[in-house]
Coordinates of C-alpha atoms and ligand atoms in Angstrom, one line a residue:
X289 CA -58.7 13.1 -28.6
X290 CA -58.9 10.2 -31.1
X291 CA -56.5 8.0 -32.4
X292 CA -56.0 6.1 -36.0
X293 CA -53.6 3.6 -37.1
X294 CA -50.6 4.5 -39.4
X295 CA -51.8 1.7 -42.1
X296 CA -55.4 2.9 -41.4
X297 CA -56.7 6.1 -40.8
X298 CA -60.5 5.7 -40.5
X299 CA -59.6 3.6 -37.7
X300 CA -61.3 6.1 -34.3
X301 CA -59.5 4.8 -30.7
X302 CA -59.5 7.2 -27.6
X303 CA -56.5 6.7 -25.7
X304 CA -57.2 4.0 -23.3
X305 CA -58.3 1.8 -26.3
X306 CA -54.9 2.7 -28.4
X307 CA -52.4 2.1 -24.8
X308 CA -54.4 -1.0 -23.9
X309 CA -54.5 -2.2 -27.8
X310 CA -50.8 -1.3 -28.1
X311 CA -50.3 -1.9 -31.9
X312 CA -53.5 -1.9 -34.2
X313 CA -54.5 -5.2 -35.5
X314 CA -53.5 -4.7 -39.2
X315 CA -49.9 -4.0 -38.0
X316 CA -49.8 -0.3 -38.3
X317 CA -49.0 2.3 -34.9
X318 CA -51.4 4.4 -32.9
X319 CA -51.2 8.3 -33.6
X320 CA -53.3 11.2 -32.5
X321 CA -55.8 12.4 -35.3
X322 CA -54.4 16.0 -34.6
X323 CA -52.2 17.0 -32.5
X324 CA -53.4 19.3 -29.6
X325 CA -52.6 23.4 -29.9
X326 CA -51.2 25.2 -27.4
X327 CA -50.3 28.8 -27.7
X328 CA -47.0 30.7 -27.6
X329 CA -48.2 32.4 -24.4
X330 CA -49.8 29.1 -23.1
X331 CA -46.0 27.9 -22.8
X332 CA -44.4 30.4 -21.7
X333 CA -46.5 30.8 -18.8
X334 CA -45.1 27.1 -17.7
X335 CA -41.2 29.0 -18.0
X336 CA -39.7 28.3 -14.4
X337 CA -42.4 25.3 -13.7
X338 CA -41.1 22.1 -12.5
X339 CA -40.6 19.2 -14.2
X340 CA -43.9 17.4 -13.2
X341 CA -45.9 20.5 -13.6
X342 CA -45.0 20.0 -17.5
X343 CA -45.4 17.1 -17.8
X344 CA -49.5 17.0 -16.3
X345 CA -49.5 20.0 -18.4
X346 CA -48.2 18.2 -22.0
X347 CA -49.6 14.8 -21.6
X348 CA -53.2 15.8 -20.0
X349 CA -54.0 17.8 -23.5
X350 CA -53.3 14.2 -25.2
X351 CA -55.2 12.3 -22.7
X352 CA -58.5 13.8 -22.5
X353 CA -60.3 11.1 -21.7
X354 CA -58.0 10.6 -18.4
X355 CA -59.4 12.5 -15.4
X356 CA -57.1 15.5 -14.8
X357 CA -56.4 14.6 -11.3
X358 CA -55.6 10.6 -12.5
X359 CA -53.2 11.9 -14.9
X360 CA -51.2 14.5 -12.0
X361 CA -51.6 11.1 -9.3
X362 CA -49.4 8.9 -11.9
X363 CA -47.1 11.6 -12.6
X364 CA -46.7 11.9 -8.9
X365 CA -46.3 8.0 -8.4
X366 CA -43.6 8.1 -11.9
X367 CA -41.1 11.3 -10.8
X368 CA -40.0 11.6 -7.5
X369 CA -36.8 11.7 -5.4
X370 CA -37.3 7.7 -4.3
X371 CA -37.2 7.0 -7.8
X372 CA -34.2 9.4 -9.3
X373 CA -31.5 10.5 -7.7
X374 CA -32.7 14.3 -7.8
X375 CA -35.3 16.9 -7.7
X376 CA -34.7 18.4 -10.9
X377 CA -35.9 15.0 -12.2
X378 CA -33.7 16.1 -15.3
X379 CA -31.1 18.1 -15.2
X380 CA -29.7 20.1 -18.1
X381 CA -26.2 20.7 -18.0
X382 CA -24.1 23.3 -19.8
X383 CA -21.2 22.0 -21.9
X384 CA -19.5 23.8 -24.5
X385 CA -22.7 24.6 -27.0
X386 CA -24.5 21.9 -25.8
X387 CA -27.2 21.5 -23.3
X388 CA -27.7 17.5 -21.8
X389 CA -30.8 16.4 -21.0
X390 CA -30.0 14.1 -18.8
X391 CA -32.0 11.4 -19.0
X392 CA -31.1 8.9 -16.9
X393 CA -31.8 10.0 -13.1
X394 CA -34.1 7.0 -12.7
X395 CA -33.9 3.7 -10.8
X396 CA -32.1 2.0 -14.1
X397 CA -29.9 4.7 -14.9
X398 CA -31.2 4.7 -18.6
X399 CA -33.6 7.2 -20.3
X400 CA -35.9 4.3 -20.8
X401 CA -37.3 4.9 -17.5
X402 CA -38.7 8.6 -18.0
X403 CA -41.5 6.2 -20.1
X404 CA -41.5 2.9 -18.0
X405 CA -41.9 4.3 -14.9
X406 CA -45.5 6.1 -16.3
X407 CA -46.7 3.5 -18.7
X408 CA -47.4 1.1 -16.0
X409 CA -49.9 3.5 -14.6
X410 CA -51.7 4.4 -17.9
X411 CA -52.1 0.2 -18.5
X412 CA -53.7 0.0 -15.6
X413 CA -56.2 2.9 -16.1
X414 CA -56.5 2.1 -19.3
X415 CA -57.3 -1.5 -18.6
X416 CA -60.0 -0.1 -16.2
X417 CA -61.6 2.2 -18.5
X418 CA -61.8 -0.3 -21.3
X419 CA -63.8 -2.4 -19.1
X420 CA -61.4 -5.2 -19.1
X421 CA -60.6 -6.9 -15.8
X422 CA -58.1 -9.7 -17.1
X423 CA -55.1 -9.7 -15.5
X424 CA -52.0 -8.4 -17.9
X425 CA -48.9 -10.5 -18.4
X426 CA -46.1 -8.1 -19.7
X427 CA -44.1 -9.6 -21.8
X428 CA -40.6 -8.8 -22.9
X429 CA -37.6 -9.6 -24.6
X430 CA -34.6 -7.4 -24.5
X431 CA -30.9 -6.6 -25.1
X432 CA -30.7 -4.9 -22.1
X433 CA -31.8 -2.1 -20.9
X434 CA -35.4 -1.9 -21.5
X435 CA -35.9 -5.2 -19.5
X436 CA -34.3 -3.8 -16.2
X437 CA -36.7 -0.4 -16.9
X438 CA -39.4 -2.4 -17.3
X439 CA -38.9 -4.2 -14.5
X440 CA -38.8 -1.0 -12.4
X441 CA -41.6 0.6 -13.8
X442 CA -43.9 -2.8 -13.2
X443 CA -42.9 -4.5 -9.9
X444 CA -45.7 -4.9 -7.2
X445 CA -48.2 -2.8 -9.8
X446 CA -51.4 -4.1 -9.1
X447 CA -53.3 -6.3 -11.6
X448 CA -50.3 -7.1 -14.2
X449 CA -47.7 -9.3 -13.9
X450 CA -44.6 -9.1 -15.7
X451 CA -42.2 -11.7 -17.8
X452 CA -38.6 -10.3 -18.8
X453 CA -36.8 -12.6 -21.5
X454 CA -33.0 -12.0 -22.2
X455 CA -30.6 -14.0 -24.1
X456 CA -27.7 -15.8 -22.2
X457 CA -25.5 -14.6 -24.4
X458 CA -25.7 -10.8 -25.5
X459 CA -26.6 -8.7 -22.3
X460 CA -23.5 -7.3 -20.2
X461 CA -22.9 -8.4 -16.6
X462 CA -24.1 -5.3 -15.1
X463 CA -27.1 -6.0 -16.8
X464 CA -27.9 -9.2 -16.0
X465 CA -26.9 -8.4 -12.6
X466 CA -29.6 -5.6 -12.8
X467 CA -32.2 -8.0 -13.8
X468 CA -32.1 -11.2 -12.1
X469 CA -32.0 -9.7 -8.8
X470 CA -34.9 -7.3 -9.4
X471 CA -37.3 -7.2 -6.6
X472 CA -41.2 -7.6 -6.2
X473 CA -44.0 -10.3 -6.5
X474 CA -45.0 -10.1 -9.9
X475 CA -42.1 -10.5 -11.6
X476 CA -39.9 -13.2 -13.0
X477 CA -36.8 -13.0 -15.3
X478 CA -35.3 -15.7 -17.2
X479 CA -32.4 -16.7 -19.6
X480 CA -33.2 -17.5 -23.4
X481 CA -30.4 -20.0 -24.7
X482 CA -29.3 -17.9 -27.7
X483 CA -28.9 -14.1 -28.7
X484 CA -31.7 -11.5 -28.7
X485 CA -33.2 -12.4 -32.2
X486 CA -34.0 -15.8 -30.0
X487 CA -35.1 -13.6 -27.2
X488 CA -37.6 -11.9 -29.9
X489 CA -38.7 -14.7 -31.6
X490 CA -39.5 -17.0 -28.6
X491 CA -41.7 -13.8 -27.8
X492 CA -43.6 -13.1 -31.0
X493 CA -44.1 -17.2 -31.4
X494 CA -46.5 -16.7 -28.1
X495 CA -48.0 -12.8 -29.5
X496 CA -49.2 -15.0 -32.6
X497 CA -50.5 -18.4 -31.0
X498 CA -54.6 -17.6 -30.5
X499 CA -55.0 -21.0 -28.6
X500 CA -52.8 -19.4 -26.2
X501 CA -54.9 -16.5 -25.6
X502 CA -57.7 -18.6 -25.4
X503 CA -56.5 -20.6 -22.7
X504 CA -54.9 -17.3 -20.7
X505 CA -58.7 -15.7 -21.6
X506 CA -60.4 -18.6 -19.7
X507 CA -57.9 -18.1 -16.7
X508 CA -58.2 -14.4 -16.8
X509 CA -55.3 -13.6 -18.3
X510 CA -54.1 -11.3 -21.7
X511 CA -50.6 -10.6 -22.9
X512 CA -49.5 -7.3 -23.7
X513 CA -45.8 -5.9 -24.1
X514 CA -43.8 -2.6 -23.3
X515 CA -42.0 -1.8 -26.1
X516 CA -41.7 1.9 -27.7
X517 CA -44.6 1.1 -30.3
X518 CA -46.9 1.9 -27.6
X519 CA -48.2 5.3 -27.5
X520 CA -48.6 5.2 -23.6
X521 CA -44.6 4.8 -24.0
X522 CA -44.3 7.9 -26.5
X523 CA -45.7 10.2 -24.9
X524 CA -43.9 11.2 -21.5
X525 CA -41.1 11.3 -23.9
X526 CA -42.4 14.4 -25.7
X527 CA -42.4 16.2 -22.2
X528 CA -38.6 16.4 -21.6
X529 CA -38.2 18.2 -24.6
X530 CA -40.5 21.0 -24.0
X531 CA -39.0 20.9 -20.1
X532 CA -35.6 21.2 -21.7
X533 CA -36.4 24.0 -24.0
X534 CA -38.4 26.0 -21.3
X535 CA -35.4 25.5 -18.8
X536 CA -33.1 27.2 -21.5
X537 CA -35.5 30.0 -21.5
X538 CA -35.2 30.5 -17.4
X539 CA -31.9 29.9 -17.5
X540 CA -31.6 33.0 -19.7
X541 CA -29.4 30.3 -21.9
X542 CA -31.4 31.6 -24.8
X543 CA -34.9 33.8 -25.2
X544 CA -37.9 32.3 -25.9
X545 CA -38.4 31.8 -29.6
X546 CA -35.0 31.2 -29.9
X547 CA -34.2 28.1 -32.6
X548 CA -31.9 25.3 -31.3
X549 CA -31.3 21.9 -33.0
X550 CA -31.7 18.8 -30.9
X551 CA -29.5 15.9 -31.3
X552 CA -30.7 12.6 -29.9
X553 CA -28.8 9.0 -30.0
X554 CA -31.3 7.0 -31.9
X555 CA -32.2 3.1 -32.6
X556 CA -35.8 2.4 -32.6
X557 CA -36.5 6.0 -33.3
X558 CA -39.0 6.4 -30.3
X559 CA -37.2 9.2 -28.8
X560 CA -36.4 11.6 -31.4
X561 CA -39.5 11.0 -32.8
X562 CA -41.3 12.8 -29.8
X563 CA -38.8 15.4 -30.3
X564 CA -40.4 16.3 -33.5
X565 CA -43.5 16.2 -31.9
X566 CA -42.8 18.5 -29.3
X567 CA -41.5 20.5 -32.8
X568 CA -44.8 20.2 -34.1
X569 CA -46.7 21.4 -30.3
X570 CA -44.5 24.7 -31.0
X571 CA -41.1 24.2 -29.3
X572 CA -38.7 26.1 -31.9
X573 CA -36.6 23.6 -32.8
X574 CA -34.4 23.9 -36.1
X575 CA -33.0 20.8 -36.9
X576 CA -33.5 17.3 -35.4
X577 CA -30.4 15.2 -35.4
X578 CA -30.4 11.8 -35.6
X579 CA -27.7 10.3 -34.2
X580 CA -26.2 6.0 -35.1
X581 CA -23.5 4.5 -34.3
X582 CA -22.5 1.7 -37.3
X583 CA -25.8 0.2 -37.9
X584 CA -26.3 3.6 -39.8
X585 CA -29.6 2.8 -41.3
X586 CA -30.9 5.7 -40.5
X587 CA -28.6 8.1 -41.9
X588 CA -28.5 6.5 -44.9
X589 CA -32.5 6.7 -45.3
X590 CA -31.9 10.6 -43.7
X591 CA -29.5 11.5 -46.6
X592 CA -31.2 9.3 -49.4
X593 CA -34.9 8.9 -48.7
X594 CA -34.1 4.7 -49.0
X595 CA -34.3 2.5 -46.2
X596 CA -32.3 -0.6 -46.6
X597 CA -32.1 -2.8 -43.5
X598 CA -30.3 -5.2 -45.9
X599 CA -26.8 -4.7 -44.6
X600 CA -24.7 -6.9 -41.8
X601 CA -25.6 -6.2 -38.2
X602 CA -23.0 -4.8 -36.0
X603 CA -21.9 -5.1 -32.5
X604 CA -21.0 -1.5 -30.9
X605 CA -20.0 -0.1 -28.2
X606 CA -23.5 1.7 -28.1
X607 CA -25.9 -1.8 -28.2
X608 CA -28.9 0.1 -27.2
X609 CA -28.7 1.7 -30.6
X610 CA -27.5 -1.5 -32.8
X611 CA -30.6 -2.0 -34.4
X612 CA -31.4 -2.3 -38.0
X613 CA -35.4 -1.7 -37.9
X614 CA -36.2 1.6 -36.6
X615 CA -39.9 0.9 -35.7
X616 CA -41.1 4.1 -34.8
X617 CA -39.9 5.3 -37.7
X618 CA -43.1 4.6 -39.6
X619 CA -44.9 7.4 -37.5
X620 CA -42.7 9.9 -39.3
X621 CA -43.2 8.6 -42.3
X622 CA -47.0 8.6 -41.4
X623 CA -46.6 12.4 -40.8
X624 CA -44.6 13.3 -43.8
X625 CA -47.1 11.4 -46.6
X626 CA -49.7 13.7 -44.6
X627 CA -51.1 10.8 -43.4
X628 CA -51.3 8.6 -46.3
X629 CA -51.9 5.1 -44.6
X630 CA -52.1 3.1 -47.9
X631 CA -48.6 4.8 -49.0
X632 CA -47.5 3.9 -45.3
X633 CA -49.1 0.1 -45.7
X634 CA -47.2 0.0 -49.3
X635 CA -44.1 0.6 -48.0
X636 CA -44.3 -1.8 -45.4
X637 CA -45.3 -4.4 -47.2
X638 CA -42.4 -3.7 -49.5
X639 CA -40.0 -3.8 -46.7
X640 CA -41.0 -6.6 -45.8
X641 CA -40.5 -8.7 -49.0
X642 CA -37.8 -7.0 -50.4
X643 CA -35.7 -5.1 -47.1
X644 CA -36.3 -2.0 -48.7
X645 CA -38.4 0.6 -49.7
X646 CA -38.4 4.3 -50.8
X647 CA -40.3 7.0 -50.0
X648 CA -41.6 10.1 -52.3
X649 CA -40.3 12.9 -52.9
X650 CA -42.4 15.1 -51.2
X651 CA -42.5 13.1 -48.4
X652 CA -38.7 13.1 -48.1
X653 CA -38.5 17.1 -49.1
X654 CA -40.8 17.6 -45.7
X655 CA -38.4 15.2 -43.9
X656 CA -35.3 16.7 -44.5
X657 CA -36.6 20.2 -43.8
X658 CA -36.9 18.9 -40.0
X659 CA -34.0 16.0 -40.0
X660 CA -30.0 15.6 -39.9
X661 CA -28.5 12.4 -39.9
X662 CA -25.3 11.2 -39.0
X663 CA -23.0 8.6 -37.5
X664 CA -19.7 7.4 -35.6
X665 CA -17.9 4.7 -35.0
X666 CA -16.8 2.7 -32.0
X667 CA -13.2 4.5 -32.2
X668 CA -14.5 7.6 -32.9
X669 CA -17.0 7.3 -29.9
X670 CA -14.3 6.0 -27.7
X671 CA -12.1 9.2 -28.7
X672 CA -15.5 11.9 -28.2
X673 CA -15.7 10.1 -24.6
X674 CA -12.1 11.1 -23.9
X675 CA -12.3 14.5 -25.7
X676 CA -15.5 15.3 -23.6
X677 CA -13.8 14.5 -20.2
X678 CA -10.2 16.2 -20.8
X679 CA -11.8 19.4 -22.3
X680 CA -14.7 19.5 -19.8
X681 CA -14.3 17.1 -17.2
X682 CA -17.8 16.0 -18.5
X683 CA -18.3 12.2 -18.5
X684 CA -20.7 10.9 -21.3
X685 CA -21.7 7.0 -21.8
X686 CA -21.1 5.8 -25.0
X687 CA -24.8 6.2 -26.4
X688 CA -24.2 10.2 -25.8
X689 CA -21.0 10.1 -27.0
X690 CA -22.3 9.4 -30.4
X691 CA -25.0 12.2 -29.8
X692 CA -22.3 14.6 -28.9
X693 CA -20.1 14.1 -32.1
X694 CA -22.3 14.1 -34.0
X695 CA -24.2 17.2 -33.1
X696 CA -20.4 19.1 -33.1
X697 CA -20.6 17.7 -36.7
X698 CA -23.7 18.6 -37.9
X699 CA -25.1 21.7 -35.6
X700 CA -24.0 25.2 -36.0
X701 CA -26.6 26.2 -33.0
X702 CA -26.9 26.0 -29.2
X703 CA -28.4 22.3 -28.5
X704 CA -30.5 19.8 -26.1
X705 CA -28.1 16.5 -26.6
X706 CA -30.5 13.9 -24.9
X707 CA -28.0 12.2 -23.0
X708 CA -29.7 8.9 -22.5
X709 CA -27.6 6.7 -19.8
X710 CA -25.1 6.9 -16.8
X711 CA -21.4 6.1 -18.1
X712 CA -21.2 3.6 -15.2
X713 CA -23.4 1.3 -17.0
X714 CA -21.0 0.7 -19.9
X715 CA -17.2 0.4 -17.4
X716 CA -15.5 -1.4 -20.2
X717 CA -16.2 1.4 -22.6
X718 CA -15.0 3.8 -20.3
X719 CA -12.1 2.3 -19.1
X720 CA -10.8 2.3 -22.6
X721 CA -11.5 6.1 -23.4
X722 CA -9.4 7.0 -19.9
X723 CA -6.9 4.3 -20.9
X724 CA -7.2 2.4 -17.9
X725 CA -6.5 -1.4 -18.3
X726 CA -10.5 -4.2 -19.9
X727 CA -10.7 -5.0 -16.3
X728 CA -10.8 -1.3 -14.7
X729 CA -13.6 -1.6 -11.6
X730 CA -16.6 1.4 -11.1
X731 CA -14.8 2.6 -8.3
X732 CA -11.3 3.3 -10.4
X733 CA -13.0 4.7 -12.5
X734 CA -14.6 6.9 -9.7
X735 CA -11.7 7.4 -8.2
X736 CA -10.0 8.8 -11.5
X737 CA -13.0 11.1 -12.8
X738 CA -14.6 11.8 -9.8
X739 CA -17.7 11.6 -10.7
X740 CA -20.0 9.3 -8.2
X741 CA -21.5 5.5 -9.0
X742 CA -25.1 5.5 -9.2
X743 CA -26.7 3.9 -5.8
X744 CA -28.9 1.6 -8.6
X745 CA -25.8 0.1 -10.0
X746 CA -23.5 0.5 -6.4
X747 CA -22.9 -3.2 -5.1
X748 CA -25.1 -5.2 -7.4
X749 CA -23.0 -8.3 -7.0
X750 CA -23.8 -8.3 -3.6
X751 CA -27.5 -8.2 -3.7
X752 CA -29.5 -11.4 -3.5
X753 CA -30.0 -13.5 -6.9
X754 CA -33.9 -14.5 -7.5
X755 CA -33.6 -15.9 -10.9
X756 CA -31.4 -18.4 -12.8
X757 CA -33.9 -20.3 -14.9
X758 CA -33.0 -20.5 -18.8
X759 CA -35.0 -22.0 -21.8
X760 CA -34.8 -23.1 -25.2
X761 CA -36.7 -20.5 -27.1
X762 CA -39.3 -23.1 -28.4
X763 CA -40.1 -23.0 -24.3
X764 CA -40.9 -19.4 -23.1
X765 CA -44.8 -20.1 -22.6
X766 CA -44.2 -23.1 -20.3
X767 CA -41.6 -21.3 -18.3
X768 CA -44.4 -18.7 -17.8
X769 CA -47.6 -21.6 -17.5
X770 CA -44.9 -23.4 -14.6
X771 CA -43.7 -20.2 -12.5
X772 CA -47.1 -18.8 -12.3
X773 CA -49.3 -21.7 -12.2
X774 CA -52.0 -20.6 -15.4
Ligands
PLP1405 C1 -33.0 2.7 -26.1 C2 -31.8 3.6 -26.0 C3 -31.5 4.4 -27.1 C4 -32.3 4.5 -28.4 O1 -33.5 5.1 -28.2 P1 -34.7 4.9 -29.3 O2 -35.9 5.6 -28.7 O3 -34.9 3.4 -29.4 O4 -34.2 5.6 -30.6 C5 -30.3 5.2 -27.0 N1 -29.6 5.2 -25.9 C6 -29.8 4.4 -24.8 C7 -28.9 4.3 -23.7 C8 -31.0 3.5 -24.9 O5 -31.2 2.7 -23.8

């Protein structure tokens, strides 16, 4: 299977080429020419399979230039009971009309591990395949949660190291806890003095120096980063949904061919994007429902077909979701224009001067066949928190919460909510919804909803601390150039 660039189409990649390249050079994403077939019959023979069965099964068809038992051995290595804290890998759990993915089993309690713990594995091959022997520095910068996932998915992988940025102020303590006492030899963490847009730009300054990569080429060194525009980070994502769907099905929850909406907490648009993949594989999905907290960009460009990142950014109680450029989003729009990748270059370009653009009509008509949007606010998340766990006993974090609300708005149908982290990484948020005083411990709050702590996030402040380094951003390169000795 080939793959082109969103702002250029006669562009021909196979899959090692597009992971390893990550984003193509004219600044436009990797996509499949065509997306594989498989036949009604084809899936429901996989009703009942487990969860990595599905996944070899989805993600081999995209990665036919992988050999088949390479692609089973990573899956192996990515899903397995020392890495989440069940079998089921990810359970779906009945609430009301709503089915929860939930997926956030894995060693960082977020959903961002279902990708990071298998792109690690496809870099590597990848890498290989490409003929490339340099050893990869992972770079990133993050508000969070991606870093820690990142972390997990890289440490003691052979052949890349891994550098994890985050600003001193603007990550929570369990986060930074998580981070600078991550183990493994390849990795290091440091502060940023500043907030994530420092973070970022210390990042990018080092993507876009080519003296740099000169000097890491002589050493035997490239950069390369983990963030969702990579299509070896898309892609395990697709699987969960067809799992989820299929799961229904042997549940007897519903019969196969059955429509269901699925409602997914969105910010860079990565994951309900493969939702609408897995839509477009055959999974019989109605609507897709994007879900925002305040930075509601995206239902704004959902209900209007304008996207205007001009606006104030806001701090919520969901941060994972507070951003105001949705990068994946250019893959739908990619889809939609039937893969017009001058209109998609346009409208970039557009964005970028002017903070907005607008797409046609048609395209828009084809999005809003697929797409709901909607959004809720840091009180009304607080309240769906509360509502869930007094009328269910169901305890969400506050990135499903939004999901949940939102989907009671908007869907009329049973639904997959992807439930995308463990409440006990956002306490403070919780301790509000139960009314329990800012300062309420994980084990109160354990206590109170009986529901158990994570083992990932159980006694972190007693676990050793390896990093306390922080830079100006002007310094991130010599920070890595020192620590590793290029
Ligand atoms: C990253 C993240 C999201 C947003 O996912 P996107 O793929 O960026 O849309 C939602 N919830 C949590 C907990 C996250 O970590």
């Amino acid at each position: 299977m080939l793959y082109e660039s969103t702002r250029n189409s006669s562009i021909s990649f196979s899959s090692t080429k597009a992971i390893t390249e990550g984003i193509s050079a004219e600044g436009g994403l990797f996509m499949p020419k065509c997306f594989p077939q498989f036949s009604k019959s084809e899936f429901k023979s996989y009703i009942g399979k487990n969860y990595n069965e599905i996944a070899k099964f989805i993600m081999g068809r995209f990665l036919d230039d992988f050999e088949s038992e390479e692609i089973a051995r990573f899956v192996d290595a990515a899903y397995n009971t020392d890495r989440f804290d069940t079998s089921e890998i990810v359970p779906v759990v009945k609430v009301g009309d709503n089915f929860f993915l939930e997926l956030w089993h894995g060693p960082t309690c977020a959903f961002k591990d279902m990708a990071l713990q298998m792109l690690p594995h496809f870099m590597v091959y990848s890498a290989k395949k490409e003929g490339d022997d340099s050893e990869i520095i992972i770079l990133v910068a993050t508000s969070g949660d991606t870093g820690k996932a990142a972390l997990e998915g890289f440490a003691d992988i052979d052949g890349i190291k891994i550098a994890v940025f985050y600003p001193e102020s603007g990550v929570s303590d369990t986060q930074k806890l998580q981070m600078i006492t991550q183990e493994g030899e390849n990795v290091y963490v440091a502060a940023v003095k500043g907030n994530f847009d420092d973070a970022q730009t210390g990042i990018k300054k080092i993507f876009t120096d080519n003296s740099l990569k000169e000097q890491l080429a002589k050493s035997g060194y490239k950069f390369s980063t983990a963030n969702s525009i990579n299509w070896g980070r898309l892609l395990p994502q697709i699987v969960y949904y067809v799992y989820g769907y299929l799961k229904l099905v042997s549940d007897n929850e519903i019969e196969y061919g059955d429509k269901i909406d699925v409602v997914v907490p969105t910010g860079n648009f990565g994951n309900i994007l493969a939702a609408y993949i897995a839509k477009i594989l055959g999974m019989p999905f109605d609507k897709l429902i994007c879900a925002s907290n305040e930075n509601n960009v995206l239902t704004d460009f959902l209900n209007t077909g304008v996207y205007n990142k001009k606006r104030d950014f806001k701090q919520t109680y969901s941060p994972s979701m507070d951003i105001l450029i949705s990068s994946n989003l250019e893959r739908l729009i990619y889809l939609a224009t039937d893969r017009d990748d001058s209109e998609v270059a346009t409208l970039y370009s557009e964005i970028a001067k002017n903070g907005s653009f607008e797409i046609s009509e048609n395209a828009f008509k084809k999005i809003k066949e697929n797409f709901l949007g909607g959004f809720c606010s840091d009180d009304t998340t607080v309240e769906t928190i509360k509502r869930y766990f007094e009328e269910y006993n169901y305890l969400t974090d506050p990135h499903t919460a939004v999901a949940a609300e939102v989907g009671d708005r908007l869907s009329d149908k049973k639904r997959l909510v992807a439930a995308t982290a463990n409440p006990y990484k956002f306490t403070d948020v919780i301790a509000k919804a139960l009314s329990l005083s800012d300062d309420a411990t994980a084990e109160e709050i354990s206590e109170i909803t009986k529901t158990k702590i994570p083992a990932p996030l159980r006694n972190l402040d007693k676990k050793q601390v390896r990093f306390t380094d922080s830079f100006d951003k002007e310094n991130l390169f010599s920070a890595i150039e020192e620590h590793w000795e290029i």
